[in-house]
mmCIF file of N, CA and C in Angstrom:
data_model
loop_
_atom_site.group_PDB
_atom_site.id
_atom_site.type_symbol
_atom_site.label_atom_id
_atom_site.label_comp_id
_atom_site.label_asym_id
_atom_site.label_seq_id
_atom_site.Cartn_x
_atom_site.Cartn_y
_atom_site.Cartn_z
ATOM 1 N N UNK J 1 0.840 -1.189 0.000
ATOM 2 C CA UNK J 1 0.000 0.000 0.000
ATOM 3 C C UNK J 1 0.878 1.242 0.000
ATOM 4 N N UNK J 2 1.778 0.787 0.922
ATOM 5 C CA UNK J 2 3.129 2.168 0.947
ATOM 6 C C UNK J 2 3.319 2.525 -0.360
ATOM 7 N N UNK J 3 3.938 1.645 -0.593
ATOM 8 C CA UNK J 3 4.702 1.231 -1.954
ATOM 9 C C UNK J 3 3.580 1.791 -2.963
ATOM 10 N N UNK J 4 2.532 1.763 -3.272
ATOM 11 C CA UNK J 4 1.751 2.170 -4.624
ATOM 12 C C UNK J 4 1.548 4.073 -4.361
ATOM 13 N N UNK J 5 1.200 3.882 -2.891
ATOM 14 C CA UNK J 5 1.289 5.533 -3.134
ATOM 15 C C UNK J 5 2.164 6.138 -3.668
ATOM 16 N N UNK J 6 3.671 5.952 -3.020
ATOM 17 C CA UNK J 6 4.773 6.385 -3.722
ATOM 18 C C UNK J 6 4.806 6.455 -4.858
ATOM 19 N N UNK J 7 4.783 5.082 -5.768
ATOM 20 C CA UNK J 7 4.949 5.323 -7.167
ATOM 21 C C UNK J 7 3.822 6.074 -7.630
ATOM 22 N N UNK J 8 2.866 6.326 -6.892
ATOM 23 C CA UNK J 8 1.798 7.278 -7.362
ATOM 24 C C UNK J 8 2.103 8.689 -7.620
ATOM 25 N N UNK J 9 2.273 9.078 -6.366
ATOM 26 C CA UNK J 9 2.960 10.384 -6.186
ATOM 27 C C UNK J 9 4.491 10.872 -7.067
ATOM 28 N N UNK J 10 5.152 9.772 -7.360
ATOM 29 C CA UNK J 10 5.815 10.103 -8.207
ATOM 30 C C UNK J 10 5.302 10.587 -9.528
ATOM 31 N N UNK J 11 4.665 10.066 -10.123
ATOM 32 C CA UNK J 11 3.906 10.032 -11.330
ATOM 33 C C UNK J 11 3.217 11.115 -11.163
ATOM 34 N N UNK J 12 2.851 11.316 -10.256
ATOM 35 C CA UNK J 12 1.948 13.224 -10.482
ATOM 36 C C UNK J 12 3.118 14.101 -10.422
ATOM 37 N N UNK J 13 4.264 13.726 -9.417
ATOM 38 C CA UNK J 13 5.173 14.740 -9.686
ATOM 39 C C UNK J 13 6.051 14.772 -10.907
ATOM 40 N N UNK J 14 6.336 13.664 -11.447
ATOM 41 C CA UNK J 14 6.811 14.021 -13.116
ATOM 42 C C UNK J 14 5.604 14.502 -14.190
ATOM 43 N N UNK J 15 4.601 14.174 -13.669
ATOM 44 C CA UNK J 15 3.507 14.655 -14.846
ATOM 45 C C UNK J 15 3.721 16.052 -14.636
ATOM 46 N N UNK J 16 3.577 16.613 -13.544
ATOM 47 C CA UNK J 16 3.711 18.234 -13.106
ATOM 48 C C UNK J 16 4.949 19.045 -13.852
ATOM 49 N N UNK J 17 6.158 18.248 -14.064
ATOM 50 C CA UNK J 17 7.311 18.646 -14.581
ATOM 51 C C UNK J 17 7.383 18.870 -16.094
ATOM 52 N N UNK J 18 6.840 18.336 -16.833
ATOM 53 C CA UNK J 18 6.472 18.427 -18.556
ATOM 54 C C UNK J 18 5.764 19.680 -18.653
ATOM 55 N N UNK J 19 6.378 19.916 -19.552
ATOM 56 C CA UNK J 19 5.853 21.385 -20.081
ATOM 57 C C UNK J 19 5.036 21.135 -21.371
ATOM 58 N N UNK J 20 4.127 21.403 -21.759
ATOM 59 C CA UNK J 20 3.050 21.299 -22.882
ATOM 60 C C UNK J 20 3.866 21.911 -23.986
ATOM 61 N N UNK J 21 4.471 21.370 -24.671
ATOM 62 C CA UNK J 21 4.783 21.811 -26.353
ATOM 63 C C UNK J 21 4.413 22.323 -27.421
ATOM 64 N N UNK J 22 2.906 22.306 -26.941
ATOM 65 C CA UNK J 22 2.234 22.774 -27.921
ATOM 66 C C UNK J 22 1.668 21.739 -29.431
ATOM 67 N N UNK J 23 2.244 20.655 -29.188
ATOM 68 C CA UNK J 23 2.315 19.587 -29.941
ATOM 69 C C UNK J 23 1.057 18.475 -29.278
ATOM 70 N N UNK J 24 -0.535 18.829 -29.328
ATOM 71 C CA UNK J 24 -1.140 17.529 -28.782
ATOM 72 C C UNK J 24 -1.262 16.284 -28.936
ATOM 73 N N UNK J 25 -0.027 15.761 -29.936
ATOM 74 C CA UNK J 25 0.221 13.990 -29.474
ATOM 75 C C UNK J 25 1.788 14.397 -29.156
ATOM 76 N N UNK J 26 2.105 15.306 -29.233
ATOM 77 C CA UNK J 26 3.506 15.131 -28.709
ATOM 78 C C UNK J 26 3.422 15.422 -26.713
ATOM 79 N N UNK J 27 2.223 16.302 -26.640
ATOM 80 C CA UNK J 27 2.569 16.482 -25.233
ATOM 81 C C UNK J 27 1.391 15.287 -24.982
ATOM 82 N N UNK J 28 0.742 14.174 -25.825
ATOM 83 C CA UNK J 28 -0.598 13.527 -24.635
ATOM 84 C C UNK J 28 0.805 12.150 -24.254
ATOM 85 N N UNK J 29 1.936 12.304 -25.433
ATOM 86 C CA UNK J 29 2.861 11.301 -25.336
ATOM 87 C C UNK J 29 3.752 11.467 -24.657
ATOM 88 N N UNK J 30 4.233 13.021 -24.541
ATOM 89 C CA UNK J 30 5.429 13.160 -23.112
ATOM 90 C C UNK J 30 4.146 12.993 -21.648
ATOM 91 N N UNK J 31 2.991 13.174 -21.558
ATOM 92 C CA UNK J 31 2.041 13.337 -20.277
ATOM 93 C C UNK J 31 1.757 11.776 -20.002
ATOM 94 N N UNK J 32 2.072 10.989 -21.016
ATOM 95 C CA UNK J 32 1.658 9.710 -20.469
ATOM 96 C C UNK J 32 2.661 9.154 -20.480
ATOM 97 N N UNK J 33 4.204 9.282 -20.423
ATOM 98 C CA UNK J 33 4.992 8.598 -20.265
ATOM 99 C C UNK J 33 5.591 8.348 -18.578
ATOM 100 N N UNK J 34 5.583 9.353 -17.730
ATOM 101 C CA UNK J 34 5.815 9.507 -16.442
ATOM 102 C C UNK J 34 4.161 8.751 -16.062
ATOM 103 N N UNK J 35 3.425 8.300 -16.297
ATOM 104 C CA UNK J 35 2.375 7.520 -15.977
ATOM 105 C C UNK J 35 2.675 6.222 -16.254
ATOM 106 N N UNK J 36 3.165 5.664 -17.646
ATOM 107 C CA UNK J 36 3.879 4.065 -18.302
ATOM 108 C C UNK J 36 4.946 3.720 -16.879
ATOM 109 N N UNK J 37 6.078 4.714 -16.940
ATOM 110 C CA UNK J 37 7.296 4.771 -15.826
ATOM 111 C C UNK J 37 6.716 4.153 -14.340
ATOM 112 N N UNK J 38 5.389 4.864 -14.092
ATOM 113 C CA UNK J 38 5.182 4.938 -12.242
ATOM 114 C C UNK J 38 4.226 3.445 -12.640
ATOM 115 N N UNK J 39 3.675 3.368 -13.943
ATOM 116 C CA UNK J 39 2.909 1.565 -13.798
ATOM 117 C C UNK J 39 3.505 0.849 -13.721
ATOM 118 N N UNK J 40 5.031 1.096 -15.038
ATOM 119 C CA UNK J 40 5.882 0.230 -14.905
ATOM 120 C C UNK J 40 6.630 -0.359 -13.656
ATOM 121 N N UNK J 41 6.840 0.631 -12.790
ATOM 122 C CA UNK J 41 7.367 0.464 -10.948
ATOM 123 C C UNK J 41 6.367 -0.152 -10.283
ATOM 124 N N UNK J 42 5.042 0.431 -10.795
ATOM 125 C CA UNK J 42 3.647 -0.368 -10.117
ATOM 126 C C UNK J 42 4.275 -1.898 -10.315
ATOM 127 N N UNK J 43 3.664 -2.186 -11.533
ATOM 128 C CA UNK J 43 4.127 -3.500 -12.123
ATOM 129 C C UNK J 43 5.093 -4.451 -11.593
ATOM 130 N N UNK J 44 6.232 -3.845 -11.356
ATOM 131 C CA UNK J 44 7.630 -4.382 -10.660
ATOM 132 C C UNK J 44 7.216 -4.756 -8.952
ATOM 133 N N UNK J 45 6.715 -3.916 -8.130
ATOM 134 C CA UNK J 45 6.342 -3.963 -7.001
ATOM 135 C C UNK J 45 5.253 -5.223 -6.917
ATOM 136 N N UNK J 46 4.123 -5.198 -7.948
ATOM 137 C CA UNK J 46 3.026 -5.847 -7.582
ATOM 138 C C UNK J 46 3.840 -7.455 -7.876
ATOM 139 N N UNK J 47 5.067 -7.558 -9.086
ATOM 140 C CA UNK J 47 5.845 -8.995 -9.250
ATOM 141 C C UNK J 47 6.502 -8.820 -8.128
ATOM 142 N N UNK J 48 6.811 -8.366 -7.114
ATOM 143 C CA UNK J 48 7.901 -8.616 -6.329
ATOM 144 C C UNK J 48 6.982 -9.176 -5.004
ATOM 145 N N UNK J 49 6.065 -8.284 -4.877
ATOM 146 C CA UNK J 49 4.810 -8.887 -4.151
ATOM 147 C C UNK J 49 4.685 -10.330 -3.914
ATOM 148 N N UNK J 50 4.061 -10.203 -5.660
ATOM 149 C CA UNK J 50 3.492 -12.004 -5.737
ATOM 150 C C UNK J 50 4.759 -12.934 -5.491
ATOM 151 N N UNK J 51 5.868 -12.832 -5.543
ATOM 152 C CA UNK J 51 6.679 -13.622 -5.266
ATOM 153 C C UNK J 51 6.833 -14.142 -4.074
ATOM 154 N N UNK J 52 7.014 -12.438 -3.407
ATOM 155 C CA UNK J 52 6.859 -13.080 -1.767
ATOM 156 C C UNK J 52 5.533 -13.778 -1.103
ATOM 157 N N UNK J 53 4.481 -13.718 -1.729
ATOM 158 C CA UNK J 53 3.714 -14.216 -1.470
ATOM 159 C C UNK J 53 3.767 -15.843 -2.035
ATOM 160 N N UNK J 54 4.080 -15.951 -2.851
ATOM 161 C CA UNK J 54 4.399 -17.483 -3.576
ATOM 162 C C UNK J 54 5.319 -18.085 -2.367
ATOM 163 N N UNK J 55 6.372 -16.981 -2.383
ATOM 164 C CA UNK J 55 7.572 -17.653 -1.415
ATOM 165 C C UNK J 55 6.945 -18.301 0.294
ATOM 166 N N UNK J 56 5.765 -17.685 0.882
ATOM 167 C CA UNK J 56 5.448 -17.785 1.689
ATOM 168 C C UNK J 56 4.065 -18.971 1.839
ATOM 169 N N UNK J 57 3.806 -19.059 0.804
ATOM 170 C CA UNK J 57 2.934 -20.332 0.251
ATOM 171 C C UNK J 57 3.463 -21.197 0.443
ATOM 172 N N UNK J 58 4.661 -21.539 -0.572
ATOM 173 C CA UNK J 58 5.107 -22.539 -0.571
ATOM 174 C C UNK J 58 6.244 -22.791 1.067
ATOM 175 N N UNK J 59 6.344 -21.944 1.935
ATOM 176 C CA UNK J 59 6.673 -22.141 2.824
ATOM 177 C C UNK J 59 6.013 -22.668 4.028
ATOM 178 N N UNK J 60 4.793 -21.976 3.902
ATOM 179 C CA UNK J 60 3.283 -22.797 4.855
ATOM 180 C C UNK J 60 2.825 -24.113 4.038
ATOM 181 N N UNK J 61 2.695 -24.640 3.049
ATOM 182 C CA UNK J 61 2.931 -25.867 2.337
ATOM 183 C C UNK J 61 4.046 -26.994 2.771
ATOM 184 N N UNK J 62 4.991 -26.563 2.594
ATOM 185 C CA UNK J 62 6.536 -27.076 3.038
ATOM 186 C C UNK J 62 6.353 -27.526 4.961
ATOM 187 N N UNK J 63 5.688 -26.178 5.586
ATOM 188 C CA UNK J 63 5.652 -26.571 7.250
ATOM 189 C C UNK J 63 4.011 -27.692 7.617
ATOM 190 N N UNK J 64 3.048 -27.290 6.267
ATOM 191 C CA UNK J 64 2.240 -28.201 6.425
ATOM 192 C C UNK J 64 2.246 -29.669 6.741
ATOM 193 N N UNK J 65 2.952 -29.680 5.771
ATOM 194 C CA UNK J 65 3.519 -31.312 5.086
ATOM 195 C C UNK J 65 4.745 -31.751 6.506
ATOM 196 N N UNK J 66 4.951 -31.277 6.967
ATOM 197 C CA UNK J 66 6.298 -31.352 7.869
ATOM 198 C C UNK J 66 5.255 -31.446 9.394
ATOM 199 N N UNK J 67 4.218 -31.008 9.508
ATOM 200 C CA UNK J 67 3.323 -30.964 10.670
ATOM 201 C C UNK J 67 2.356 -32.354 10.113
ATOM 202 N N UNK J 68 1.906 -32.539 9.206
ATOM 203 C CA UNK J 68 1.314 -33.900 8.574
ATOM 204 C C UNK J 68 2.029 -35.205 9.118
ATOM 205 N N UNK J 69 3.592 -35.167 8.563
ATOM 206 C CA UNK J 69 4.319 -36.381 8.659
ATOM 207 C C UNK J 69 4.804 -36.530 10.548
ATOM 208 N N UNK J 70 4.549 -35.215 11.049
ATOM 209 C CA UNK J 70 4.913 -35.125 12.480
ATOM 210 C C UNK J 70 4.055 -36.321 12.723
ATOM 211 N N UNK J 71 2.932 -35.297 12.335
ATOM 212 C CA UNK J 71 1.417 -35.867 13.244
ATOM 213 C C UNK J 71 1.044 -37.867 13.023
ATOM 214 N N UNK J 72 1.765 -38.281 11.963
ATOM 215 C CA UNK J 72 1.531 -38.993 11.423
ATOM 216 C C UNK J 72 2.451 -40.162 12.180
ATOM 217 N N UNK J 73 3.683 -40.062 12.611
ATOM 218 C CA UNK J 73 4.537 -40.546 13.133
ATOM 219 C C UNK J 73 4.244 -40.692 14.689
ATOM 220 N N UNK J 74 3.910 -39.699 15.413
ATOM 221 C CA UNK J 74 3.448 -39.259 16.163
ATOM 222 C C UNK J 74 1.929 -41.165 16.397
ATOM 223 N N UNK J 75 1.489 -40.725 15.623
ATOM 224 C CA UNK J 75 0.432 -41.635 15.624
ATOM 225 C C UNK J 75 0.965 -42.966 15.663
ATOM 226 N N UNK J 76 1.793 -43.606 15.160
ATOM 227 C CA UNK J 76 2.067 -44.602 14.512
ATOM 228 C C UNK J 76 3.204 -44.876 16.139
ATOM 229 N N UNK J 77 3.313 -44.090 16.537
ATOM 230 C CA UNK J 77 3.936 -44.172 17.946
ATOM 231 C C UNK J 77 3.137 -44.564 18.876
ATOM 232 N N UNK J 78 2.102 -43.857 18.692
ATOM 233 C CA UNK J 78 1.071 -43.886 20.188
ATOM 234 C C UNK J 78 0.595 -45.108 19.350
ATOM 235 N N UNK J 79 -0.022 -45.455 18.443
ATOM 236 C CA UNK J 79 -0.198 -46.871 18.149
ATOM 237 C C UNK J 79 0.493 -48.252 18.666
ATOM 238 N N UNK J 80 2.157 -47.974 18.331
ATOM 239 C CA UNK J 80 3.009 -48.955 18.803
ATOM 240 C C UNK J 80 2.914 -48.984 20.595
ATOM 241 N N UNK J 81 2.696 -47.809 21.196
ATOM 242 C CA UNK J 81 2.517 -47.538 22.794
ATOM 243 C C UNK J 81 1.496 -48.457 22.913
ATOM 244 N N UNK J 82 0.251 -48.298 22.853
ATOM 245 C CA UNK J 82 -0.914 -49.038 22.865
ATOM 246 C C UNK J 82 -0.657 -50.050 23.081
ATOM 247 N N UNK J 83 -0.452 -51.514 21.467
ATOM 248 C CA UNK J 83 0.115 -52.281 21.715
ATOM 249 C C UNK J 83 0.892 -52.583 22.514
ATOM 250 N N UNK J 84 2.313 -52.113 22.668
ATOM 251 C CA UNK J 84 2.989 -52.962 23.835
ATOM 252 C C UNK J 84 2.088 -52.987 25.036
ATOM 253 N N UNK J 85 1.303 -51.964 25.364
ATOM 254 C CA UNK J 85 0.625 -51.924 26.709
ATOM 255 C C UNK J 85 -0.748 -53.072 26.468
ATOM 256 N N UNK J 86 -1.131 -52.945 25.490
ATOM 257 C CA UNK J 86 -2.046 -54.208 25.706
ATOM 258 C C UNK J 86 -1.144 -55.423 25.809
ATOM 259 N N UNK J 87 -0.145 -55.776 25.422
ATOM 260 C CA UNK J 87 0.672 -56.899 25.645
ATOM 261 C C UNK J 87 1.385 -57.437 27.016
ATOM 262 N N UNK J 88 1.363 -56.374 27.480
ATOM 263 C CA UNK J 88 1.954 -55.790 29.139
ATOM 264 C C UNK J 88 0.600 -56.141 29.682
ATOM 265 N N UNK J 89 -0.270 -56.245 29.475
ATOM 266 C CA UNK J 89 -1.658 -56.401 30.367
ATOM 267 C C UNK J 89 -1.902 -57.630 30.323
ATOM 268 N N UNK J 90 -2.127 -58.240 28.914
ATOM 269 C CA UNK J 90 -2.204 -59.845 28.967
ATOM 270 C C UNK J 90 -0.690 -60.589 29.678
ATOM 271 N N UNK J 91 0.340 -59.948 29.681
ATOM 272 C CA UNK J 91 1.312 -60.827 30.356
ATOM 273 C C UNK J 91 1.595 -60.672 31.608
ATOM 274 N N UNK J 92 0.203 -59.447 32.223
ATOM 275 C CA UNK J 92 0.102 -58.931 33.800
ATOM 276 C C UNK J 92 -1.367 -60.560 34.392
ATOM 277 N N UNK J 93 -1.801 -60.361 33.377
ATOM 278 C CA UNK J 93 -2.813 -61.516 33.492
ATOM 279 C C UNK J 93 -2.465 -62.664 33.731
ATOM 280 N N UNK J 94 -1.642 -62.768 32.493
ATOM 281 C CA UNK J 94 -1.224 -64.528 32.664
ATOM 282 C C UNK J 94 -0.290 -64.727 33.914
ATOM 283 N N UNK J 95 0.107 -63.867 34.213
ATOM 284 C CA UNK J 95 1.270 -63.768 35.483
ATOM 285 C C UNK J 95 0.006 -63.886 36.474
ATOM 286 N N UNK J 96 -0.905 -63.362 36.803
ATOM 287 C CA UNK J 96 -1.588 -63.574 37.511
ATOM 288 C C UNK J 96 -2.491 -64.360 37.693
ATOM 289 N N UNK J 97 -2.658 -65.235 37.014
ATOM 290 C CA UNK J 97 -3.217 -66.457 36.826
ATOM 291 C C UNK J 97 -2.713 -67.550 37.101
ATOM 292 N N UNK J 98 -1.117 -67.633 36.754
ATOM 293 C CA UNK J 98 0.162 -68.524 36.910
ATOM 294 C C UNK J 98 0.309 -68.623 38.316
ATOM 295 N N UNK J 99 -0.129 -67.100 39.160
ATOM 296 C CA UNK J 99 0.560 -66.921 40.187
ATOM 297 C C UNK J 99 -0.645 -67.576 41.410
ATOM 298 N N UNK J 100 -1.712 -67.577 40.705
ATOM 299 C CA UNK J 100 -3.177 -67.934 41.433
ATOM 300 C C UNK J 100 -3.196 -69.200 41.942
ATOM 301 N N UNK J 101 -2.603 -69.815 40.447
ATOM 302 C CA UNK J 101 -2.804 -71.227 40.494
ATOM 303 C C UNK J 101 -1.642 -71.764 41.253
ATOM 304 N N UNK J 102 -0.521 -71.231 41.375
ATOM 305 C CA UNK J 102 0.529 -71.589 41.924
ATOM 306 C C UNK J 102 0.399 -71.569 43.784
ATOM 307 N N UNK J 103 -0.673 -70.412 44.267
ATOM 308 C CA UNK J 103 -0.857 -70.226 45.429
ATOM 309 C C UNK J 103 -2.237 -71.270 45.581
ATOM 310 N N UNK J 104 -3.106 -71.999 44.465
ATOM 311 C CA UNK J 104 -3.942 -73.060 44.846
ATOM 312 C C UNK J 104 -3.147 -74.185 45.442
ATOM 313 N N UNK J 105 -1.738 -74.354 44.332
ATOM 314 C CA UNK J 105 -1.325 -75.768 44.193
ATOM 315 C C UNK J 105 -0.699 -75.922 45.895
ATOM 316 N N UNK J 106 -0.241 -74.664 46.473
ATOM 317 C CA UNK J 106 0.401 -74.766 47.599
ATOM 318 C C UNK J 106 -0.603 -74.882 48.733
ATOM 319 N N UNK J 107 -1.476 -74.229 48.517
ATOM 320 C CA UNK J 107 -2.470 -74.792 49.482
ATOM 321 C C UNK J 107 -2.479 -76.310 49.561
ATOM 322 N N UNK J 108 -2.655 -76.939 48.388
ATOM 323 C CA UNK J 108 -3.571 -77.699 48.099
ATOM 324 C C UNK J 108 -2.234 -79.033 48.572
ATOM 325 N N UNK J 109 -1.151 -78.777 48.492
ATOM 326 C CA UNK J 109 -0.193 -79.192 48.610
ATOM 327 C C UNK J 109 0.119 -79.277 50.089
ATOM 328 N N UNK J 110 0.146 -78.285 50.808
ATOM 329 C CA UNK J 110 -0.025 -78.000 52.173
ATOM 330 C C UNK J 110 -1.133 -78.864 53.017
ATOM 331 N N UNK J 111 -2.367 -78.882 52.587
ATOM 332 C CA UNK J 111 -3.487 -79.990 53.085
ATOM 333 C C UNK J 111 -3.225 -80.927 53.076
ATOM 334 N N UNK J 112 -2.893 -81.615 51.733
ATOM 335 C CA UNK J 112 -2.124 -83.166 52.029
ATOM 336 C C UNK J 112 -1.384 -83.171 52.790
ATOM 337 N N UNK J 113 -0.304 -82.306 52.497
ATOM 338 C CA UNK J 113 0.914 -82.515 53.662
ATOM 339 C C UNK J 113 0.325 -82.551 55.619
ATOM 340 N N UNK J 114 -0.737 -81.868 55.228
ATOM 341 C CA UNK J 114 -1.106 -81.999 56.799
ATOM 342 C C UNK J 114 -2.282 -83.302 57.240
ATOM 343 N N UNK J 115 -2.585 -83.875 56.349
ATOM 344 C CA UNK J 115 -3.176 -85.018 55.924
ATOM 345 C C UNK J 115 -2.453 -86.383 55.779
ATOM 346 N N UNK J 116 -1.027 -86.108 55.186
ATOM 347 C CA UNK J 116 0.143 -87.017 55.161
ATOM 348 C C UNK J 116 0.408 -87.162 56.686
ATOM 349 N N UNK J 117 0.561 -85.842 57.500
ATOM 350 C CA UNK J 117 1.607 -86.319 58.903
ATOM 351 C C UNK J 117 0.504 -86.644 59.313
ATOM 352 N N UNK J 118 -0.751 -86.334 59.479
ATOM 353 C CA UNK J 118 -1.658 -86.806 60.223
ATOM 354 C C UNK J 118 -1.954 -88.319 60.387
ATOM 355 N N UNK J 119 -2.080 -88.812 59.088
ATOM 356 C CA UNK J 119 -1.829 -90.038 59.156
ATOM 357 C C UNK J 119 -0.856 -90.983 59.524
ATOM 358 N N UNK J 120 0.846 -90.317 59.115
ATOM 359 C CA UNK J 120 2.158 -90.502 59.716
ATOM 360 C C UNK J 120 1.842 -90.749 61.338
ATOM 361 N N UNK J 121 1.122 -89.705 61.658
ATOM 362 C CA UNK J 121 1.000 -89.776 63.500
ATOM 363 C C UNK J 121 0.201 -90.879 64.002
ATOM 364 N N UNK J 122 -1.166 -91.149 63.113
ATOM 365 C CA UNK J 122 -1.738 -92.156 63.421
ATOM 366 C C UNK J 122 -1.518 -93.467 63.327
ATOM 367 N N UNK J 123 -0.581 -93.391 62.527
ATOM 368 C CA UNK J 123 0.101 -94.807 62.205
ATOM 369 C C UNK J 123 0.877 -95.006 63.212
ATOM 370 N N UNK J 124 1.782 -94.657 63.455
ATOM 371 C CA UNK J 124 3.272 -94.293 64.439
ATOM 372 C C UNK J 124 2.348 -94.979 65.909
ATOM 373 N N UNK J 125 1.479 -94.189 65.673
ATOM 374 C CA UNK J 125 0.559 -94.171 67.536
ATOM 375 C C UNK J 125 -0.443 -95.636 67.553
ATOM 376 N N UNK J 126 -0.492 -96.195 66.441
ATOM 377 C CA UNK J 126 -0.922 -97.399 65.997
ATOM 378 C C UNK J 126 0.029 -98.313 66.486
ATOM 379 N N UNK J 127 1.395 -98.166 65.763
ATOM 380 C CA UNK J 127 2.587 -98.932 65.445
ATOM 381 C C UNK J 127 3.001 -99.046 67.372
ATOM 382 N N UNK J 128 3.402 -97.670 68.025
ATOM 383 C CA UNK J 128 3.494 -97.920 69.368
ATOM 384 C C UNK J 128 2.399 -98.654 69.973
ATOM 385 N N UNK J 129 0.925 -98.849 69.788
ATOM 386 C CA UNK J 129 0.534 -99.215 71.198
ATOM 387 C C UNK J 129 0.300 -100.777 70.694
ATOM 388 N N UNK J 130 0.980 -101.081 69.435
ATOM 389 C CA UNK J 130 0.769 -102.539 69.082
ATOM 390 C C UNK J 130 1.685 -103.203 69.498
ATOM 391 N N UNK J 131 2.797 -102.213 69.396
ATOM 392 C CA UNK J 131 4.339 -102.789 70.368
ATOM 393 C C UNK J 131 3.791 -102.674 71.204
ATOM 394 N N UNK J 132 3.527 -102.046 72.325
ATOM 395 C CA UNK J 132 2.765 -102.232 73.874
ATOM 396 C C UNK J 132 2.391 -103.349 73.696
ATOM 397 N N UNK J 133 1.314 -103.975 73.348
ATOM 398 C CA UNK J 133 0.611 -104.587 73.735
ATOM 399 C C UNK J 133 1.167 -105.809 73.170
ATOM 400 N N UNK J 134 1.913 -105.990 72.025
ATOM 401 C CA UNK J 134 2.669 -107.057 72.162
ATOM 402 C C UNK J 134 3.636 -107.095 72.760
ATOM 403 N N UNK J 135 4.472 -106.217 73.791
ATOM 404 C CA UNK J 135 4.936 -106.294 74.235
ATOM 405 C C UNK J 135 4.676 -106.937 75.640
ATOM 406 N N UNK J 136 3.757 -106.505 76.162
ATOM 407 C CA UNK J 136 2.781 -106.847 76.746
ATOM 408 C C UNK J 136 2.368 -108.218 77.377
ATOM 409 N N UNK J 137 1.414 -108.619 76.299
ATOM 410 C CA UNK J 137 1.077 -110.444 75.504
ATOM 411 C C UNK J 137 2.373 -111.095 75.758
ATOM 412 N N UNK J 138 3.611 -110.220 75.410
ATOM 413 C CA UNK J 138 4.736 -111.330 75.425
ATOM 414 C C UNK J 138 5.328 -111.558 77.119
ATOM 415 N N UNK J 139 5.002 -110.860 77.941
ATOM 416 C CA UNK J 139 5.236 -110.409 79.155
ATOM 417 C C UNK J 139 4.615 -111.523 80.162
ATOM 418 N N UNK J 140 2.797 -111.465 79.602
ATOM 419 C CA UNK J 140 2.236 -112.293 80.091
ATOM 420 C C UNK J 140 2.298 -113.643 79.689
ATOM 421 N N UNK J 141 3.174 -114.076 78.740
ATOM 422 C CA UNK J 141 3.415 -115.423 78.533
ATOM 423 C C UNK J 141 4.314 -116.012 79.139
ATOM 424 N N UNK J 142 5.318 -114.888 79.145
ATOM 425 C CA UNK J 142 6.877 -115.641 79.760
ATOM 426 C C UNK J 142 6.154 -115.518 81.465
#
């Protein structure tokens, strides 16, 4: 906007500077030449413009694509996260299942065992009072 006034104002101030010749295609051709000059600068400004504007396109394009493949990776991460964590859960499971059954088997292992001496004792207390008493029997014979 700067920029067009200027070359504007230029262009009235060279138009102001021509002196009329007296010649009307010679002066409508010196009066429109400081007008060609300030379009021509127009012209130049408005290409220098669009460039930077191209340049800045293709630079938000360029950071697009670069925020896309972020986002994209990004994903494909939290994807792989996921997974391992569902894998971490089933092998929190099976551990805990392993570990369930392992605290049945000891119970269960433990009961006999107290089922084993129990019987161990009853036998033993069998085994002594049969010695008694044959001991005994043999006492009263001799």
């Amino acid at each position: 906007e700067k920029r067009k006034s200027e070359s504007l104002q230029a262009a009235l101030d060279a138009a102001q500077k021509v002196e009329p010749s007296g010649d009307d295609e010679a002066d409508k051709l010196r009066e429109s030449l400081p007008r060609a000059a300030a379009l021509q600068r127009e012209l130049e400004t408005v290409k220098k413009d669009a460039e930077e504007i191209a340049q800045h396109a293709a630079e938000q394009t360029r950071r697009r694509e670069a925020a896309e493949t972020a986002s994209q990776e990004l994903k494909a991460e939290r994807d792989t996260l996921q997974r391992d964590m569902d894998k971490a859960k089933e092998l929190t499971n099976a551990k805990e299942t392993a570990l369930a059954a392992q605290i049945a088997l000891v119970k269960t292992l433990q009961e006999e065992l107290t089922v084993a001496r129990s019987a161990r004792d009853a036998s033993q207390k069998s085994l002594h009072e049969a010695e008694a008493r044959a001991s005994q029997a043999r006492s009263e014979v001799t």
